[in-house]
Amino acid sequence: MVEHARMHAKHKGHEAMHAEMVLILIVTLVVAQLVLVQWKQRHPKSYNLVTLFQMWVVPLYFTTKLHWWRFLTTWFIFSVITAYISFRATRKPLACTTPRLVYKWFLLLYKISYATGIVGYSVVMFTLFGINLIFRIKPEDAMDFGVSLLFYGLYYGVLGRDFAEMCADFMASTVGYYSASGMPTKHLSDNICAVCGQPILVDVSEEGIIENTYRLSCNHVFHEFCIRGWCIVGKKQMCPYCKEKVDLKRMFSNPWERPHVMYGQLLDWLRYLVAWQPVIIGLVQGINYVLGLE
């Protein structure tokens, strides 16, 4: 109560300054959003690269400052493995085993981040309902654990999808059946997967031992693992060869698989908060400092 009264006394008579600071915040947020949208539409490649760099570096700065060694350890392990995978994906000529290695790593990372986020969210909800008390766990400990898991899941989910998209572009362009703009440089045979460039051994109507073959509405066929990795992890909702839009509802007819698609959409939305929100807040603080609004 005393601290509350001191805070009111400290800020008494500063209402006009506070209103000006709020106005600066709102205007900066709106202008920044417009600039980012225009940048993304006009120069998507540079926008994605800068955003990916922001996603990778900004949390590192804050966690190093706060001495969060567990996060720094996981960040280092993720960075080493992903750097190796990205190096393999950008080599020319592309090794025949590389596309499946890349999609396996990022799909595994995607599933781990999805499971970690779900567990973290569940722990947070259980703590809010007091279920942690049944196991004699302090609310603050349970909440810290849940929030940490939620952060790990969402952060590595977003970062992994962005690296996967970059690798998918490089590999598909190298294989030659896909180009971001223009026509493919190679003709696609009926028994070749346009994502990995390897032969398709299982007929669409047959049940595969390891994986099945999937046919899109445009009649192009792919390894099921490849096309799912292309669409979910690589964020490419179109045929790698003819660029016809992929019907994700048809691809994921099983209701248990649809949350993976919704989770991917959530990660895309959270990218803005993780990568650009700290920059915008720092810009607002800089403007307030220059104007003497403290």
CSV table of C-alpha atoms in Angstrom, one decimal:
chain,number,residue,atom,x,y,z
A,1,MET,CA,0.0,0.0,0.0
A,2,VAL,CA,2.9,2.4,0.9
A,3,GLU,CA,4.7,1.5,-2.3
A,4,HIS,CA,1.5,2.2,-4.3
A,5,ALA,CA,1.2,5.6,-2.7
A,6,ARG,CA,4.8,6.4,-3.4
A,7,MET,CA,4.3,5.5,-7.1
A,8,HIS,CA,1.3,7.8,-7.3
A,9,ALA,CA,3.2,10.6,-5.6
A,10,LYS,CA,6.2,10.2,-8.0
A,11,HIS,CA,4.0,10.4,-11.1
A,12,LYS,CA,1.6,13.1,-9.9
A,13,GLY,CA,1.3,16.0,-12.3
A,14,HIS,CA,2.8,14.0,-15.2
A,15,GLU,CA,-0.5,13.1,-16.9
A,16,ALA,CA,0.2,15.2,-20.0
A,17,MET,CA,3.6,13.6,-20.4
A,18,HIS,CA,2.2,10.1,-20.0
A,19,ALA,CA,-0.5,10.8,-22.6
A,20,GLU,CA,2.2,12.0,-25.0
A,21,MET,CA,4.3,8.8,-24.4
A,22,VAL,CA,1.2,6.6,-25.1
A,23,LEU,CA,0.5,8.6,-28.3
A,24,ILE,CA,4.2,8.1,-29.4
A,25,LEU,CA,3.8,4.4,-28.7
A,26,ILE,CA,0.6,4.0,-30.7
A,27,VAL,CA,1.9,6.0,-33.7
A,28,THR,CA,5.2,4.1,-33.7
A,29,LEU,CA,3.4,0.8,-33.7
A,30,VAL,CA,1.2,1.8,-36.6
A,31,VAL,CA,4.0,3.2,-38.7
A,32,ALA,CA,6.3,0.3,-38.0
A,33,GLN,CA,3.5,-2.2,-39.0
A,34,LEU,CA,2.9,-0.4,-42.3
A,35,VAL,CA,6.6,-0.2,-43.0
A,36,LEU,CA,7.1,-4.0,-42.3
A,37,VAL,CA,4.1,-4.9,-44.4
A,38,GLN,CA,5.3,-2.9,-47.4
A,39,TRP,CA,8.8,-4.2,-47.0
A,40,LYS,CA,7.5,-7.8,-46.9
A,41,GLN,CA,5.4,-7.3,-50.0
A,42,ARG,CA,8.0,-5.4,-52.1
A,43,HIS,CA,11.2,-7.2,-51.0
A,44,PRO,CA,10.3,-10.5,-49.3
A,45,LYS,CA,13.7,-12.1,-49.6
A,46,SER,CA,15.5,-9.3,-47.7
A,47,TYR,CA,12.7,-9.1,-45.2
A,48,ASN,CA,12.8,-12.8,-44.5
A,49,LEU,CA,16.6,-12.8,-44.1
A,50,VAL,CA,16.6,-9.8,-41.7
A,51,THR,CA,13.7,-11.3,-39.7
A,52,LEU,CA,15.5,-14.6,-39.5
A,53,PHE,CA,18.7,-12.9,-38.2
A,54,GLN,CA,16.6,-10.9,-35.7
A,55,MET,CA,14.9,-14.1,-34.5
A,56,TRP,CA,18.3,-15.7,-34.0
A,57,VAL,CA,20.2,-12.9,-32.4
A,58,VAL,CA,17.7,-10.8,-30.3
A,59,PRO,CA,16.8,-13.5,-27.7
A,60,LEU,CA,20.5,-14.3,-27.5
A,61,TYR,CA,21.3,-10.8,-26.4
A,62,PHE,CA,18.7,-10.7,-23.6
A,63,THR,CA,19.3,-14.3,-22.3
A,64,THR,CA,23.1,-13.6,-22.2
A,65,LYS,CA,22.4,-10.5,-20.2
A,66,LEU,CA,20.1,-12.3,-17.8
A,67,HIS,CA,22.5,-15.4,-17.6
A,68,TRP,CA,19.9,-17.9,-18.8
A,69,TRP,CA,22.4,-20.7,-19.3
A,70,ARG,CA,19.9,-23.4,-20.1
A,71,PHE,CA,18.5,-21.4,-23.0
A,72,LEU,CA,22.1,-20.6,-24.2
A,73,THR,CA,23.0,-24.3,-24.1
A,74,THR,CA,19.9,-25.3,-26.2
A,75,TRP,CA,20.5,-22.3,-28.5
A,76,PHE,CA,24.1,-23.4,-29.1
A,77,ILE,CA,23.1,-27.0,-29.8
A,78,PHE,CA,20.3,-25.9,-32.2
A,79,SER,CA,22.7,-23.4,-34.0
A,80,VAL,CA,25.4,-26.0,-34.5
A,81,ILE,CA,23.1,-28.7,-35.9
A,82,THR,CA,21.0,-26.2,-38.0
A,83,ALA,CA,24.2,-24.6,-39.4
A,84,TYR,CA,25.4,-28.0,-40.6
A,85,ILE,CA,22.0,-28.9,-42.1
A,86,SER,CA,21.8,-25.5,-43.8
A,87,PHE,CA,25.4,-25.9,-45.1
A,88,ARG,CA,24.4,-29.3,-46.6
A,89,ALA,CA,21.2,-27.8,-48.2
A,90,THR,CA,23.1,-25.0,-49.9
A,91,ARG,CA,25.8,-27.1,-51.6
A,92,LYS,CA,26.0,-27.6,-55.3
A,93,PRO,CA,25.7,-30.3,-56.6
A,94,LEU,CA,23.1,-31.4,-54.0
A,95,ALA,CA,23.8,-34.8,-52.5
A,96,CYS,CA,20.9,-37.2,-53.0
A,97,THR,CA,20.5,-37.8,-49.3
A,98,THR,CA,20.4,-34.2,-48.3
A,99,PRO,CA,16.7,-33.2,-48.9
A,100,ARG,CA,15.4,-36.1,-46.8
A,101,LEU,CA,18.0,-35.3,-44.1
A,102,VAL,CA,17.0,-31.6,-44.0
A,103,TYR,CA,13.2,-32.4,-43.9
A,104,LYS,CA,13.8,-35.1,-41.2
A,105,TRP,CA,15.7,-32.6,-39.0
A,106,PHE,CA,13.2,-29.8,-39.3
A,107,LEU,CA,10.2,-32.0,-39.1
A,108,LEU,CA,11.6,-33.5,-35.9
A,109,LEU,CA,12.3,-30.1,-34.5
A,110,TYR,CA,8.8,-29.0,-35.5
A,111,LYS,CA,7.2,-31.9,-33.7
A,112,ILE,CA,9.4,-31.4,-30.6
A,113,SER,CA,8.6,-27.7,-30.4
A,114,TYR,CA,4.9,-28.5,-30.9
A,115,ALA,CA,5.0,-31.1,-28.0
A,116,THR,CA,7.0,-28.8,-25.8
A,117,GLY,CA,4.6,-25.9,-26.4
A,118,ILE,CA,1.6,-28.1,-25.6
A,119,VAL,CA,3.2,-29.4,-22.4
A,120,GLY,CA,4.1,-25.9,-21.3
A,121,TYR,CA,0.6,-24.5,-22.0
A,122,SER,CA,-0.9,-27.5,-20.1
A,123,VAL,CA,1.3,-26.8,-17.1
A,124,VAL,CA,0.3,-23.1,-17.1
A,125,MET,CA,-3.4,-24.0,-17.2
A,126,PHE,CA,-3.0,-26.7,-14.5
A,127,THR,CA,-1.3,-24.1,-12.3
A,128,LEU,CA,-4.0,-21.6,-12.8
A,129,PHE,CA,-6.6,-24.2,-11.7
A,130,GLY,CA,-4.5,-25.2,-8.7
A,131,ILE,CA,-3.8,-28.8,-9.8
A,132,ASN,CA,-0.1,-28.3,-9.0
A,133,LEU,CA,-1.1,-28.3,-5.3
A,134,ILE,CA,-2.1,-31.9,-5.5
A,135,PHE,CA,1.6,-32.8,-6.3
A,136,ARG,CA,2.8,-30.3,-3.6
A,137,ILE,CA,4.5,-28.1,-6.2
A,138,LYS,CA,4.7,-24.3,-5.4
A,139,PRO,CA,2.6,-22.2,-7.9
A,140,GLU,CA,5.6,-20.0,-8.8
A,141,ASP,CA,7.8,-23.1,-9.6
A,142,ALA,CA,5.0,-24.7,-11.7
A,143,MET,CA,4.3,-21.4,-13.5
A,144,ASP,CA,8.0,-20.8,-14.2
A,145,PHE,CA,8.4,-24.3,-15.6
A,146,GLY,CA,5.3,-24.0,-17.8
A,147,VAL,CA,6.2,-20.6,-19.2
A,148,SER,CA,9.7,-21.7,-19.9
A,149,LEU,CA,8.5,-24.8,-21.9
A,150,LEU,CA,6.0,-22.6,-23.7
A,151,PHE,CA,8.8,-20.1,-24.7
A,152,TYR,CA,11.2,-22.9,-25.8
A,153,GLY,CA,8.5,-24.5,-27.9
A,154,LEU,CA,7.3,-21.3,-29.6
A,155,TYR,CA,10.8,-19.9,-30.1
A,156,TYR,CA,12.4,-22.9,-31.7
A,157,GLY,CA,9.2,-23.6,-33.6
A,158,VAL,CA,9.4,-20.2,-35.3
A,159,LEU,CA,13.1,-20.3,-35.9
A,160,GLY,CA,13.1,-23.8,-37.2
A,161,ARG,CA,10.3,-23.1,-39.7
A,162,ASP,CA,12.2,-20.0,-41.0
A,163,PHE,CA,15.4,-22.0,-41.5
A,164,ALA,CA,13.4,-24.8,-43.1
A,165,GLU,CA,11.8,-22.4,-45.6
A,166,MET,CA,15.2,-21.0,-46.6
A,167,CYS,CA,16.7,-24.5,-47.0
A,168,ALA,CA,13.6,-25.7,-49.0
A,169,ASP,CA,14.1,-22.8,-51.5
A,170,PHE,CA,17.8,-23.6,-52.0
A,171,MET,CA,17.3,-27.3,-52.4
A,172,ALA,CA,14.3,-27.2,-54.7
A,173,SER,CA,16.0,-24.6,-56.9
A,174,THR,CA,19.1,-26.8,-57.0
A,175,VAL,CA,17.2,-30.0,-57.8
A,176,GLY,CA,15.7,-27.9,-60.7
A,177,TYR,CA,12.0,-28.8,-60.5
A,178,TYR,CA,11.1,-25.6,-58.7
A,179,SER,CA,12.0,-21.9,-59.2
A,180,ALA,CA,10.6,-19.1,-57.0
A,181,SER,CA,9.9,-17.1,-60.2
A,182,GLY,CA,9.5,-18.5,-63.7
A,183,MET,CA,9.4,-22.0,-65.1
A,184,PRO,CA,11.3,-25.0,-63.7
A,185,THR,CA,14.6,-25.7,-65.4
A,186,LYS,CA,14.0,-29.5,-65.7
A,187,HIS,CA,11.1,-31.6,-66.9
A,188,LEU,CA,9.4,-33.6,-64.2
A,189,SER,CA,9.0,-37.4,-65.0
A,190,ASP,CA,6.0,-39.2,-63.6
A,191,ASN,CA,8.2,-41.4,-61.2
A,192,ILE,CA,10.3,-38.5,-59.8
A,193,CYS,CA,9.6,-36.5,-56.6
A,194,ALA,CA,10.0,-32.8,-57.4
A,195,VAL,CA,11.0,-32.0,-53.8
A,196,CYS,CA,13.9,-34.4,-53.3
A,197,GLY,CA,14.6,-35.4,-57.0
A,198,GLN,CA,14.6,-39.1,-56.1
A,199,PRO,CA,12.5,-41.9,-57.8
A,200,ILE,CA,9.0,-42.8,-56.4
A,201,LEU,CA,9.0,-46.5,-55.7
A,202,VAL,CA,5.4,-46.9,-54.3
A,203,ASP,CA,2.4,-46.4,-56.4
A,204,VAL,CA,-0.3,-43.9,-55.3
A,205,SER,CA,-2.8,-46.7,-54.8
A,206,GLU,CA,-0.4,-48.9,-52.8
A,207,GLU,CA,0.3,-48.9,-49.1
A,208,GLY,CA,4.0,-48.3,-48.5
A,209,ILE,CA,6.0,-49.9,-45.7
A,210,ILE,CA,7.9,-46.8,-44.7
A,211,GLU,CA,5.9,-44.0,-46.4
A,212,ASN,CA,3.2,-43.6,-49.0
A,213,THR,CA,3.1,-41.7,-52.3
A,214,TYR,CA,0.8,-38.6,-52.4
A,215,ARG,CA,-0.9,-37.2,-55.5
A,216,LEU,CA,-1.9,-33.5,-55.5
A,217,SER,CA,-5.0,-32.1,-57.2
A,218,CYS,CA,-2.7,-31.1,-60.1
A,219,ASN,CA,-1.8,-34.8,-60.6
A,220,HIS,CA,1.8,-34.4,-59.6
A,221,VAL,CA,3.0,-37.1,-57.3
A,222,PHE,CA,5.5,-36.9,-54.4
A,223,HIS,CA,6.8,-38.9,-51.4
A,224,GLU,CA,4.3,-38.2,-48.7
A,225,PHE,CA,7.1,-37.3,-46.3
A,226,CYS,CA,8.6,-34.8,-48.8
A,227,ILE,CA,5.3,-33.0,-49.7
A,228,ARG,CA,4.2,-32.8,-46.0
A,229,GLY,CA,7.6,-31.3,-45.1
A,230,TRP,CA,7.4,-28.9,-48.0
A,231,CYS,CA,3.9,-27.7,-47.0
A,232,ILE,CA,4.1,-27.8,-43.2
A,233,VAL,CA,7.7,-27.2,-42.3
A,234,GLY,CA,8.8,-25.3,-45.4
A,235,LYS,CA,5.6,-23.2,-45.5
A,236,LYS,CA,5.1,-23.8,-49.2
A,237,GLN,CA,1.3,-24.2,-49.8
A,238,MET,CA,1.7,-24.9,-53.5
A,239,CYS,CA,2.9,-27.6,-55.8
A,240,PRO,CA,6.7,-27.5,-56.0
A,241,TYR,CA,6.5,-28.0,-59.8
A,242,CYS,CA,3.5,-26.2,-61.2
A,243,LYS,CA,2.8,-23.9,-58.2
A,244,GLU,CA,-0.9,-24.9,-58.0
A,245,LYS,CA,-2.3,-24.2,-54.5
A,246,VAL,CA,-2.3,-27.2,-52.2
A,247,ASP,CA,-5.5,-28.0,-50.4
A,248,LEU,CA,-4.3,-28.6,-46.9
A,249,LYS,CA,-7.7,-29.7,-45.7
A,250,ARG,CA,-7.6,-32.5,-48.2
A,251,MET,CA,-4.0,-33.4,-47.3
A,252,PHE,CA,-4.7,-33.5,-43.6
A,253,SER,CA,-8.1,-35.3,-43.6
A,254,ASN,CA,-7.2,-36.8,-40.2
A,255,PRO,CA,-8.5,-34.4,-37.5
A,256,TRP,CA,-5.5,-35.2,-35.2
A,257,GLU,CA,-3.1,-33.8,-37.8
A,258,ARG,CA,-4.9,-30.5,-38.4
A,259,PRO,CA,-3.5,-28.9,-35.2
A,260,HIS,CA,-0.1,-29.1,-36.8
A,261,VAL,CA,-1.3,-26.8,-39.5
A,262,MET,CA,-2.9,-24.4,-37.0
A,263,TYR,CA,0.3,-24.5,-34.9
A,264,GLY,CA,2.3,-23.5,-37.9
A,265,GLN,CA,0.0,-20.5,-38.5
A,266,LEU,CA,0.4,-19.5,-34.8
A,267,LEU,CA,4.2,-19.6,-35.2
A,268,ASP,CA,4.0,-17.3,-38.3
A,269,TRP,CA,2.0,-14.8,-36.2
A,270,LEU,CA,4.4,-15.0,-33.2
A,271,ARG,CA,7.4,-14.2,-35.5
A,272,TYR,CA,6.4,-10.5,-35.4
A,273,LEU,CA,6.4,-10.4,-31.6
A,274,VAL,CA,9.7,-12.1,-31.2
A,275,ALA,CA,11.7,-10.5,-34.0
A,276,TRP,CA,10.3,-7.0,-34.3
A,277,GLN,CA,8.5,-6.1,-31.1
A,278,PRO,CA,11.8,-5.6,-29.1
A,279,VAL,CA,13.1,-3.4,-31.9
A,280,ILE,CA,9.9,-1.3,-32.0
A,281,ILE,CA,9.9,-0.9,-28.2
A,282,GLY,CA,13.5,0.1,-28.3
A,283,LEU,CA,12.7,2.7,-30.9
A,284,VAL,CA,9.9,4.1,-28.8
A,285,GLN,CA,12.2,4.4,-25.8
A,286,GLY,CA,14.8,6.2,-28.0
A,287,ILE,CA,12.2,8.7,-29.2
A,288,ASN,CA,11.1,9.3,-25.6
A,289,TYR,CA,14.7,9.8,-24.5
A,290,VAL,CA,15.4,12.3,-27.3
A,291,LEU,CA,12.2,14.3,-26.4
A,292,GLY,CA,13.0,14.2,-22.7
A,293,LEU,CA,10.0,12.1,-21.8
A,294,GLU,CA,11.2,9.9,-19.0
